[in-house]
CSV table of C-alpha atoms in Angstrom, one decimal:
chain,number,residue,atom,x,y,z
Y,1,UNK,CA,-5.6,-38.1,-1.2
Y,2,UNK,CA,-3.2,-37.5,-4.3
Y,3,UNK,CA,-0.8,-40.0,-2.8
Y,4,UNK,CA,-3.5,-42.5,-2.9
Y,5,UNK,CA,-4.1,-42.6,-7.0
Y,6,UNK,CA,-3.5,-45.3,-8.9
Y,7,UNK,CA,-0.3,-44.6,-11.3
Y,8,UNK,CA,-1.5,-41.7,-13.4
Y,9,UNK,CA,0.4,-40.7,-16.9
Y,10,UNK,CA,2.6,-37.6,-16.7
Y,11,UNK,CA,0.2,-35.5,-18.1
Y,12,UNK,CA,-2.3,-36.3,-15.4
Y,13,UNK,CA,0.5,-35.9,-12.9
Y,14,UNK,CA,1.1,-32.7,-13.7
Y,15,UNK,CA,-2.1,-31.6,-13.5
Y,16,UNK,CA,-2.5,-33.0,-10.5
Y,17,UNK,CA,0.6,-30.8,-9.1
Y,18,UNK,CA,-1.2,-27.7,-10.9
Y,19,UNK,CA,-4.1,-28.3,-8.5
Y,20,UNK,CA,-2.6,-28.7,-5.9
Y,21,UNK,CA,0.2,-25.9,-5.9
Y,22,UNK,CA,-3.3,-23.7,-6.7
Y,23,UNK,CA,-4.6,-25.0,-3.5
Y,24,UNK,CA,-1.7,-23.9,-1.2
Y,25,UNK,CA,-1.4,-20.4,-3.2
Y,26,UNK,CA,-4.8,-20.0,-2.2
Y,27,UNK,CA,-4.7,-21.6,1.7
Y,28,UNK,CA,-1.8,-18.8,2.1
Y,29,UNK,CA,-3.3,-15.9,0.7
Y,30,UNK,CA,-6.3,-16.5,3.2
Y,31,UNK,CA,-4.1,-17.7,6.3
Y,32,UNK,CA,-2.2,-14.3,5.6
Y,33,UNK,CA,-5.6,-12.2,5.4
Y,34,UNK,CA,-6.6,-13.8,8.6
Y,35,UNK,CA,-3.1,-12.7,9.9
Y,36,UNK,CA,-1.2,-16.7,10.4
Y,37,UNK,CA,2.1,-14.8,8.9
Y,38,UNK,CA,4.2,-17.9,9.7
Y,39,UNK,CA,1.7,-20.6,8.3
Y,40,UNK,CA,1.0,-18.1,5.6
Y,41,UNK,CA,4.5,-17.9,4.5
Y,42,UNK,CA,5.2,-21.2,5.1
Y,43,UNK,CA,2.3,-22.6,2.6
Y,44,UNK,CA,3.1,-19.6,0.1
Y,45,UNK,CA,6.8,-21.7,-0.1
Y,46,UNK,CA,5.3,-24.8,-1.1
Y,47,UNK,CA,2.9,-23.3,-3.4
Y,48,UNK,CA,6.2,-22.0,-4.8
Y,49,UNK,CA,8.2,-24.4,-5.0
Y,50,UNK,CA,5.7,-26.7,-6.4
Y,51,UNK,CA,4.5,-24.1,-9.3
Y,52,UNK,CA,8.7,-23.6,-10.1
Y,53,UNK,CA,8.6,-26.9,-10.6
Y,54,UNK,CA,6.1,-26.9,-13.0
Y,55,UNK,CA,7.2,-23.8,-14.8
Y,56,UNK,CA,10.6,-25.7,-15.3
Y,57,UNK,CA,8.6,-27.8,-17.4
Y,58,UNK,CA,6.3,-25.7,-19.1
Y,59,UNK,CA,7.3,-22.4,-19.0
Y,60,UNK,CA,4.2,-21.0,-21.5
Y,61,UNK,CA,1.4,-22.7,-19.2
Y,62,UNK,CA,2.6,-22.1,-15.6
Y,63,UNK,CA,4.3,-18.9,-16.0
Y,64,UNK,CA,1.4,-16.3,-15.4
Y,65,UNK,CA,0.6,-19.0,-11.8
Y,66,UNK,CA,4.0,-19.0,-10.8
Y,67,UNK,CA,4.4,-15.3,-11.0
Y,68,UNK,CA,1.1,-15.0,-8.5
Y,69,UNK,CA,2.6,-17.3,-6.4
Y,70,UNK,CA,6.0,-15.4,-6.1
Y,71,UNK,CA,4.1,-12.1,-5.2
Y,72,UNK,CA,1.7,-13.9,-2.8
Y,73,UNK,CA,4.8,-15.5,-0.6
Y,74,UNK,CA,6.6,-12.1,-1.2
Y,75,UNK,CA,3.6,-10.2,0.7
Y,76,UNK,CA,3.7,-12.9,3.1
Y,77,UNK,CA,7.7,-11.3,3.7
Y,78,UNK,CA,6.6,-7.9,3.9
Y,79,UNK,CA,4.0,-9.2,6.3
Y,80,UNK,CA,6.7,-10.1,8.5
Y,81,UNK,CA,8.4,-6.6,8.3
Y,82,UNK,CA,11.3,-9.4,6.1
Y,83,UNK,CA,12.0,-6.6,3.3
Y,84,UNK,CA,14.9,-8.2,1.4
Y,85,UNK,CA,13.0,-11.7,0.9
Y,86,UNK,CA,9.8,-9.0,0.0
Y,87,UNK,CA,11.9,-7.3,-2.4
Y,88,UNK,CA,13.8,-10.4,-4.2
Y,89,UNK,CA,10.6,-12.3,-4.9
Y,90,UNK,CA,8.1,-9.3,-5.9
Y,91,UNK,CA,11.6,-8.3,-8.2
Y,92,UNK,CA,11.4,-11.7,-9.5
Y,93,UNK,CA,7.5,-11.7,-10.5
Y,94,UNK,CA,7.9,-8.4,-11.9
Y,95,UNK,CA,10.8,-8.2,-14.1
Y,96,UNK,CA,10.7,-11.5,-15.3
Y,97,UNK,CA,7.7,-13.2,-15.2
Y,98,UNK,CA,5.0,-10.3,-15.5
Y,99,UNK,CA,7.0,-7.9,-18.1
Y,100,UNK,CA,6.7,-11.3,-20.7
Y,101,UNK,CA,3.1,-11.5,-19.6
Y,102,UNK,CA,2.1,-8.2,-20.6
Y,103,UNK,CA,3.2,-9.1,-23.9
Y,104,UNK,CA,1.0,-12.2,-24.1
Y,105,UNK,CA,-2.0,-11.2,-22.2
Y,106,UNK,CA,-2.2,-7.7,-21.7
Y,107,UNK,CA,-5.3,-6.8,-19.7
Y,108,UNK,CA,-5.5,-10.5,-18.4
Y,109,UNK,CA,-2.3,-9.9,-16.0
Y,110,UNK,CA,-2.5,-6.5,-16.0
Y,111,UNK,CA,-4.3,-6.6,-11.9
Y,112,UNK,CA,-1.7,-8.9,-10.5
Y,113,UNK,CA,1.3,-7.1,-12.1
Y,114,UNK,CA,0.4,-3.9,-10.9
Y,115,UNK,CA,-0.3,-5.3,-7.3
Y,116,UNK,CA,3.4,-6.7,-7.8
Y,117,UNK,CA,4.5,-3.3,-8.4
Y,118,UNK,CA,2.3,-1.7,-5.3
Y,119,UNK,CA,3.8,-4.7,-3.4
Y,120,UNK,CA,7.2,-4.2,-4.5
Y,121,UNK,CA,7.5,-0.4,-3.7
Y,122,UNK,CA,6.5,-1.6,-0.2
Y,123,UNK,CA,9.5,-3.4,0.5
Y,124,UNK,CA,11.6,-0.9,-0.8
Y,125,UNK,CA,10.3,1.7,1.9
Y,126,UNK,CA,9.7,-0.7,4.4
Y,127,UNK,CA,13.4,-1.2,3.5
Y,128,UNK,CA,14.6,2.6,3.4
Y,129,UNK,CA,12.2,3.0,7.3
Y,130,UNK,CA,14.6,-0.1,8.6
Y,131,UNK,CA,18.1,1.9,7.6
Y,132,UNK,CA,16.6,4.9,8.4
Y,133,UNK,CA,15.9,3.9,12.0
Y,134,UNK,CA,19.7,3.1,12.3
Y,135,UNK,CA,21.0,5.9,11.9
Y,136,UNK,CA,21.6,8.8,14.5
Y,137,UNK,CA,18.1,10.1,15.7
Y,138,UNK,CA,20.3,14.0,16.0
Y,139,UNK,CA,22.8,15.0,13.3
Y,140,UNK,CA,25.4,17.2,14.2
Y,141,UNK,CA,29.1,18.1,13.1
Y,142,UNK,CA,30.6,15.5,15.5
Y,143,UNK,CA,27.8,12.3,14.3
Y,144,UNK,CA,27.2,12.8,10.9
Y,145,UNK,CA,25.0,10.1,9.1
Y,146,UNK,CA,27.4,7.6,7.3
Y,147,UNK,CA,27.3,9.0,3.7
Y,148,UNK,CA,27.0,5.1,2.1
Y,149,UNK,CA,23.8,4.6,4.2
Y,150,UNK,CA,22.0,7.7,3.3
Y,151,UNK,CA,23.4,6.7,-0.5
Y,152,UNK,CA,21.0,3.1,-0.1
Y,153,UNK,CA,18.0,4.5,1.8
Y,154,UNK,CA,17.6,7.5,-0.8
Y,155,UNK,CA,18.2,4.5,-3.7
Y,156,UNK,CA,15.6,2.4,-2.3
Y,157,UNK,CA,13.4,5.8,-1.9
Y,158,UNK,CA,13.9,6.5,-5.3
Y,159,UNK,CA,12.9,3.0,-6.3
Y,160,UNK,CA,10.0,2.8,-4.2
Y,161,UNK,CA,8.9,5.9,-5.8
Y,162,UNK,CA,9.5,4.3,-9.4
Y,163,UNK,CA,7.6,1.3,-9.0
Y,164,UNK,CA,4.6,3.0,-7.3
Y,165,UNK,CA,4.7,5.3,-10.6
Y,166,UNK,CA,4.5,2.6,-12.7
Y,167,UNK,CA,1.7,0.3,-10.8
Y,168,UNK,CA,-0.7,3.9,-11.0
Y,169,UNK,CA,-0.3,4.1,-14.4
Y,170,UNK,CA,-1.4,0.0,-14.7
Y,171,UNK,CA,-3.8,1.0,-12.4
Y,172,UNK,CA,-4.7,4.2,-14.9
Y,173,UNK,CA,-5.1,2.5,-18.0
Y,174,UNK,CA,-7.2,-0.1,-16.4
Y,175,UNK,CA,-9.9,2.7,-15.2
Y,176,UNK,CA,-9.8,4.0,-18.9
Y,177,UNK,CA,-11.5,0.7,-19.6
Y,178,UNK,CA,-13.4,0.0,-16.7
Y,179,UNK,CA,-13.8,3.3,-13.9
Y,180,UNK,CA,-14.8,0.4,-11.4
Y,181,UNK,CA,-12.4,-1.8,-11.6
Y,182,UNK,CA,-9.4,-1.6,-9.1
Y,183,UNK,CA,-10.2,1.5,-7.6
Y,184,UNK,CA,-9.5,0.2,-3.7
Y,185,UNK,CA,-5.8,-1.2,-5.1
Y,186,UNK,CA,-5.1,2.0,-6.8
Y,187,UNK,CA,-6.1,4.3,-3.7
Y,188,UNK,CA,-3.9,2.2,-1.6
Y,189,UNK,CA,-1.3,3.0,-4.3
Y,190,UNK,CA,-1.8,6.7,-3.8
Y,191,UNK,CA,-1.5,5.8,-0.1
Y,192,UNK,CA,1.2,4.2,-0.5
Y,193,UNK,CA,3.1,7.0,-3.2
Y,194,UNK,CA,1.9,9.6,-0.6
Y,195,UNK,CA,3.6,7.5,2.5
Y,196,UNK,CA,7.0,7.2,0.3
Y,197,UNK,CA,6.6,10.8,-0.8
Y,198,UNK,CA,6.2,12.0,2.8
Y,199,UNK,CA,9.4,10.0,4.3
Y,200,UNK,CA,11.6,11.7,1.2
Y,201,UNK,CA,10.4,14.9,2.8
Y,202,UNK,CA,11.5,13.9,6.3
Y,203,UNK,CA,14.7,12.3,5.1
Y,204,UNK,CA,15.6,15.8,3.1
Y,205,UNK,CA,15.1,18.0,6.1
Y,206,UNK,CA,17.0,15.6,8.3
Y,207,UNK,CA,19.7,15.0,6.0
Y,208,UNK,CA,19.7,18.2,4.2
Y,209,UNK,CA,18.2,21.3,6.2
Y,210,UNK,CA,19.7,23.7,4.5
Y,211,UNK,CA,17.8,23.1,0.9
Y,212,UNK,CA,13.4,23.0,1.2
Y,213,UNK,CA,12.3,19.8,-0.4
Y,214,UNK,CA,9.7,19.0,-2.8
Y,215,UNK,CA,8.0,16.3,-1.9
Y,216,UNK,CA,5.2,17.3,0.5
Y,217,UNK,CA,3.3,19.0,-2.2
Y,218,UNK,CA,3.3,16.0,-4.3
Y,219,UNK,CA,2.6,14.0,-1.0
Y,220,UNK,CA,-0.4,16.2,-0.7
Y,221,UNK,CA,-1.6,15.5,-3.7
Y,222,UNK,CA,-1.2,11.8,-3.6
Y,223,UNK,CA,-3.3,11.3,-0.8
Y,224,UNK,CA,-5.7,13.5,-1.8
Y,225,UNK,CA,-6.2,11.0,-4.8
Y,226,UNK,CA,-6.9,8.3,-2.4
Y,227,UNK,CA,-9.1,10.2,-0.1
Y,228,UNK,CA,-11.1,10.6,-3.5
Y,229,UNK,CA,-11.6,7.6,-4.5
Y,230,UNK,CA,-12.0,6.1,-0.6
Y,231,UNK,CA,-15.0,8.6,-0.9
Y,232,UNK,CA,-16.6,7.6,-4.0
Y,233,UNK,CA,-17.2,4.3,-3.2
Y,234,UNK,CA,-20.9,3.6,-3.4
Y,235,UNK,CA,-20.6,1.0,-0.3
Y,236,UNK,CA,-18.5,1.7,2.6
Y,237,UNK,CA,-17.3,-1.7,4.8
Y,238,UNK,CA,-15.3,-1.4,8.2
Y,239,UNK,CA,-11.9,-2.2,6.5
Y,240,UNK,CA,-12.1,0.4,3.2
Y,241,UNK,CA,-13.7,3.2,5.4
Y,242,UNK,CA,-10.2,2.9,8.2
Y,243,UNK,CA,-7.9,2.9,5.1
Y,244,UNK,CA,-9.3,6.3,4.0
Y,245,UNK,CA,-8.0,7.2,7.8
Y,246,UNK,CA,-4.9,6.2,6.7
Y,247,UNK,CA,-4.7,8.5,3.8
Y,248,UNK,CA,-5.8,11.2,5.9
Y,249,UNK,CA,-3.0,10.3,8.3
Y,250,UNK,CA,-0.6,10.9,5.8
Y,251,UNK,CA,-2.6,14.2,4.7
Y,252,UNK,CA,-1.7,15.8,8.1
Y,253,UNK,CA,1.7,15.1,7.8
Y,254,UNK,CA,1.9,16.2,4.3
Y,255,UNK,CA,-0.2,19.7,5.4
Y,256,UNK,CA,2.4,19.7,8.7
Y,257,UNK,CA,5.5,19.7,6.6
Y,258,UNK,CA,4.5,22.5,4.7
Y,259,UNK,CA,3.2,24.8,7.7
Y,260,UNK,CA,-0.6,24.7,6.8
Y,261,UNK,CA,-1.9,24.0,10.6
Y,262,UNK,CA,-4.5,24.9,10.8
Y,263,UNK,CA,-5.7,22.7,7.7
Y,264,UNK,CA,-4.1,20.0,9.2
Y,265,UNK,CA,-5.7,20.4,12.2
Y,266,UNK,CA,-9.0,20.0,10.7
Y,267,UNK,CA,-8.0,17.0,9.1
Y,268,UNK,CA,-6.8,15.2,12.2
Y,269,UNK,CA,-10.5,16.4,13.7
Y,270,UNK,CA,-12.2,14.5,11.0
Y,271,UNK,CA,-10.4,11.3,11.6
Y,272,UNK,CA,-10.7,10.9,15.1
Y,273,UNK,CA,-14.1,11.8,14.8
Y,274,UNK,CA,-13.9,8.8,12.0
Y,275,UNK,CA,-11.9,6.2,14.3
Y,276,UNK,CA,-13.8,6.9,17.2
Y,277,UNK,CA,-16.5,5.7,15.6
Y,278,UNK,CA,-14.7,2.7,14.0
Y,279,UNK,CA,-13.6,1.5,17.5
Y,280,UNK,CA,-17.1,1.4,18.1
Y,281,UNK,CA,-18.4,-0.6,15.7
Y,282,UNK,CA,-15.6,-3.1,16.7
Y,283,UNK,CA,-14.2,-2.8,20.2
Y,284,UNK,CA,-10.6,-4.2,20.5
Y,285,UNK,CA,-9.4,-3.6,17.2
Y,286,UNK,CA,-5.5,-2.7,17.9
Y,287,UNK,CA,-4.6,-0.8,14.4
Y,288,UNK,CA,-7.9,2.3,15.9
Y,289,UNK,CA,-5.7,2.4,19.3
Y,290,UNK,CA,-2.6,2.9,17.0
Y,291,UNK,CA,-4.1,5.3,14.4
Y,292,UNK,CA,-5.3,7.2,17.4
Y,293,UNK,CA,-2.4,7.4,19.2
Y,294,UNK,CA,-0.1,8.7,16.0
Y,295,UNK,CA,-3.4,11.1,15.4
Y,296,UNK,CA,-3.0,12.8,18.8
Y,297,UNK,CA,0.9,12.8,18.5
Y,298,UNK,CA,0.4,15.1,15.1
Y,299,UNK,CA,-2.5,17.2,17.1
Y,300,UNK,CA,0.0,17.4,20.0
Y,301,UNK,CA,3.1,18.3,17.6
Y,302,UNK,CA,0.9,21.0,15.3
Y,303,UNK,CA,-0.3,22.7,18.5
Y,304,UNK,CA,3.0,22.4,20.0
Y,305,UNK,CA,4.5,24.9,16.5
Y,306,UNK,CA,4.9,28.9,17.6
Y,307,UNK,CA,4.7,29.6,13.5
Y,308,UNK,CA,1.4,31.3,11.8
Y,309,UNK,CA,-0.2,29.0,10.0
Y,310,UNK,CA,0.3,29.8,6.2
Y,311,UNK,CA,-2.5,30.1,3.5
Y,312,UNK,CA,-3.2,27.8,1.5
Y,313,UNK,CA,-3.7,28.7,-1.9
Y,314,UNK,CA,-6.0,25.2,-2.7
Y,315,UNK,CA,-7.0,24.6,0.8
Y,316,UNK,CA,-8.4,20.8,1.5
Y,317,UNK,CA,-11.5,20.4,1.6
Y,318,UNK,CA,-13.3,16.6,2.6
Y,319,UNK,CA,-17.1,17.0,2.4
Y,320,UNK,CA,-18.4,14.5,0.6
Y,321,UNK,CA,-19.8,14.0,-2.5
Y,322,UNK,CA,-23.5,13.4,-3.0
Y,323,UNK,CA,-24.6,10.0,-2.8
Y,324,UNK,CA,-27.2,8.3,-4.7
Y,325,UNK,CA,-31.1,9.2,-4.0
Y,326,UNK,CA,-31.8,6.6,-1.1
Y,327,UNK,CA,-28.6,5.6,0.2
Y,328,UNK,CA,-26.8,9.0,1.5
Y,329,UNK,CA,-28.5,9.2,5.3
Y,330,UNK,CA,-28.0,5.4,5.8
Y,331,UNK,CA,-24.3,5.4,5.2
Y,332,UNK,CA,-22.8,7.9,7.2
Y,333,UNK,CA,-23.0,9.3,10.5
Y,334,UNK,CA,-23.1,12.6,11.7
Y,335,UNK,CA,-19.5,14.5,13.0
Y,336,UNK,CA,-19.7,16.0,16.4
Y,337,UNK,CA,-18.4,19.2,14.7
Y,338,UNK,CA,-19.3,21.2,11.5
Y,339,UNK,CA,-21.4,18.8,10.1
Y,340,UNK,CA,-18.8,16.5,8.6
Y,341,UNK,CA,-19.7,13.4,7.9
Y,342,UNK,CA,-17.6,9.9,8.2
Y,343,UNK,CA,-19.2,7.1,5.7
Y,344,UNK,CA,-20.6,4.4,6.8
């Protein structure tokens, strides 16, 4: 319909371009939540290259658009398991375009620079999993793992790990102001630090058995922070209550890694009760079959370990918290066992 206007000054034309680049950003955010990866990332480049066209000529207005745009196509990369494009354009949102923002506008940016950096630390362990699976499965004497690629997967662990860091603390401060806003982004930062925590873990014990590593405690601890705030959510829909599985997956490893069994045990107990339930509500969802199926792999793998589970000295605990008067008995529903309860 734009093509159709009569000839239109170039101030009008470049606010028609605005609208429009807005309305592919937008078309690809959605066709990537509804799970079109390749249309997704294939309108998020237009959307791009129409708002770098328009930051080229007015850097001060366009710049805080172009820099959503950049992170929007880069998720639509990490969608696509494409980790370098991910990387590249989240890099170039972030320490460009958002770092000058934060100057200007502070608060106003503050959201979508810290889902940059969430976003960002995504690629670089979706990065670090890709090397990592190249490598020899069994170290030995006679196939050691190539020294330069354990030097760029524990680089791109370490900046995983850095960005994650710094999106919480975005996420922090914002909570100072406002304890409701952003709370489902920054648990699925804490997911997120936990995961990258959790794979330095495995990475030290493959790479270097003979030193203990530290990074299953913090792990812990990370997804312990997201379990928290999963749970004090007033209103629980399908998609927020499975991503508090996901946390808990991570838990059990965490707990694993540091010989506390029979904790972890629990924990996987309380989430299949959880995704059981899930699958329920909506048959035929894949990601409950695979949760599952990784769940009974840790059960199978904890059971399968001849050591004594060791005492914790702050054992996990996931009751939940009391709900408001009214709303507690219609939002969750009863565990099989101990009277847990999975909300609804």
């Amino acid at each position: 319909m734009t093509r159709r206007l009569p000839k239109v000054t170039e101030a009008e034309e470049e606010e028609i371009k605005g609208k429009q680049a807005f309305a592919l950003r937008a078309l690809a955010w959605q066709l990537g939540k509804n799970g079109s990866k390749d249309d997704a990332l294939s309108t998020a480049k237009d959307a791009c290259a129409k708002y770098s066209d328009l930051f080229s000529r007015s850097p001060g207005r366009w710049r805080r658009h172009y820099a959503l745009a950049l992170s929007i196509c880069g998720s639509q990369h990490e969608a696509k398991a494409e980790w370098n494009d991910s990387i590249k354009l989240h890099e170039e949102a972030v320490d460009i375009h958002y770092k000058t923002l934060e100057q200007q506008y502070r608060e106003a940016v503050r959201p979508h620079h810290a889902n940059a950096l969430r976003h960002l630390a995504a690629g670089f362990l979706g990065r670090a999993r890709e090397q990592s699976n190249q490598l020899p499965q069994v170290l030995t004497s006679e196939i050691p793992a190539p020294s330069e690629q354990v030097r760029d997967l524990e680089a791109d662990l370490d900046e995983a790990r850095d960005r994650i860091d710094q999106a919480l603390t975005l996420y922090e401060s914002m909570r100072l102001d406002d304890r409701r806003a952003n709370r489902l982004s920054q648990a699925a930062a804490y997911r997120l630090k936990a995961e990258i925590l959790v794979t330095q873990g495995n990475n030290d014990k493959r790479f270097y058995p003979e030193r203990p590593s530290r990074a299953f405690d913090p792990a812990e601890t990370a997804a312990m922070n997201a379990i928290k705030i999963y749970k004090g959510i007033d209103r629980h829909t399908w998609q927020t209550q499975f991503d508090m599985t996901q946390a808990q997956a991570i838990l059990v490893q965490a707990l694993t890694r540091q010989g506390r069994f029979k904790e972890a045990r629990d924990v996987v107990e309380d989430v299949r009760s959880c995704l059981l339930q899930l699958g329920a509500d909506e048959p035929g969802r894949a990601e409950v079959g695979d949760t599952l199926e990784r769940i009974d792999k840790d059960l199978e793998s904890i059971d399968g370990l001849s050591e004594p589970p060791q005492r914790s000295h702050k054992p996990v605990k996931l009751g939940l918290h009391p709900r408001k008067k009214g709303t507690q008995a219609a939002n969750r529903t009863p565990h099989a066992r101990h009277g847990r309860y999975c909300q609804r």
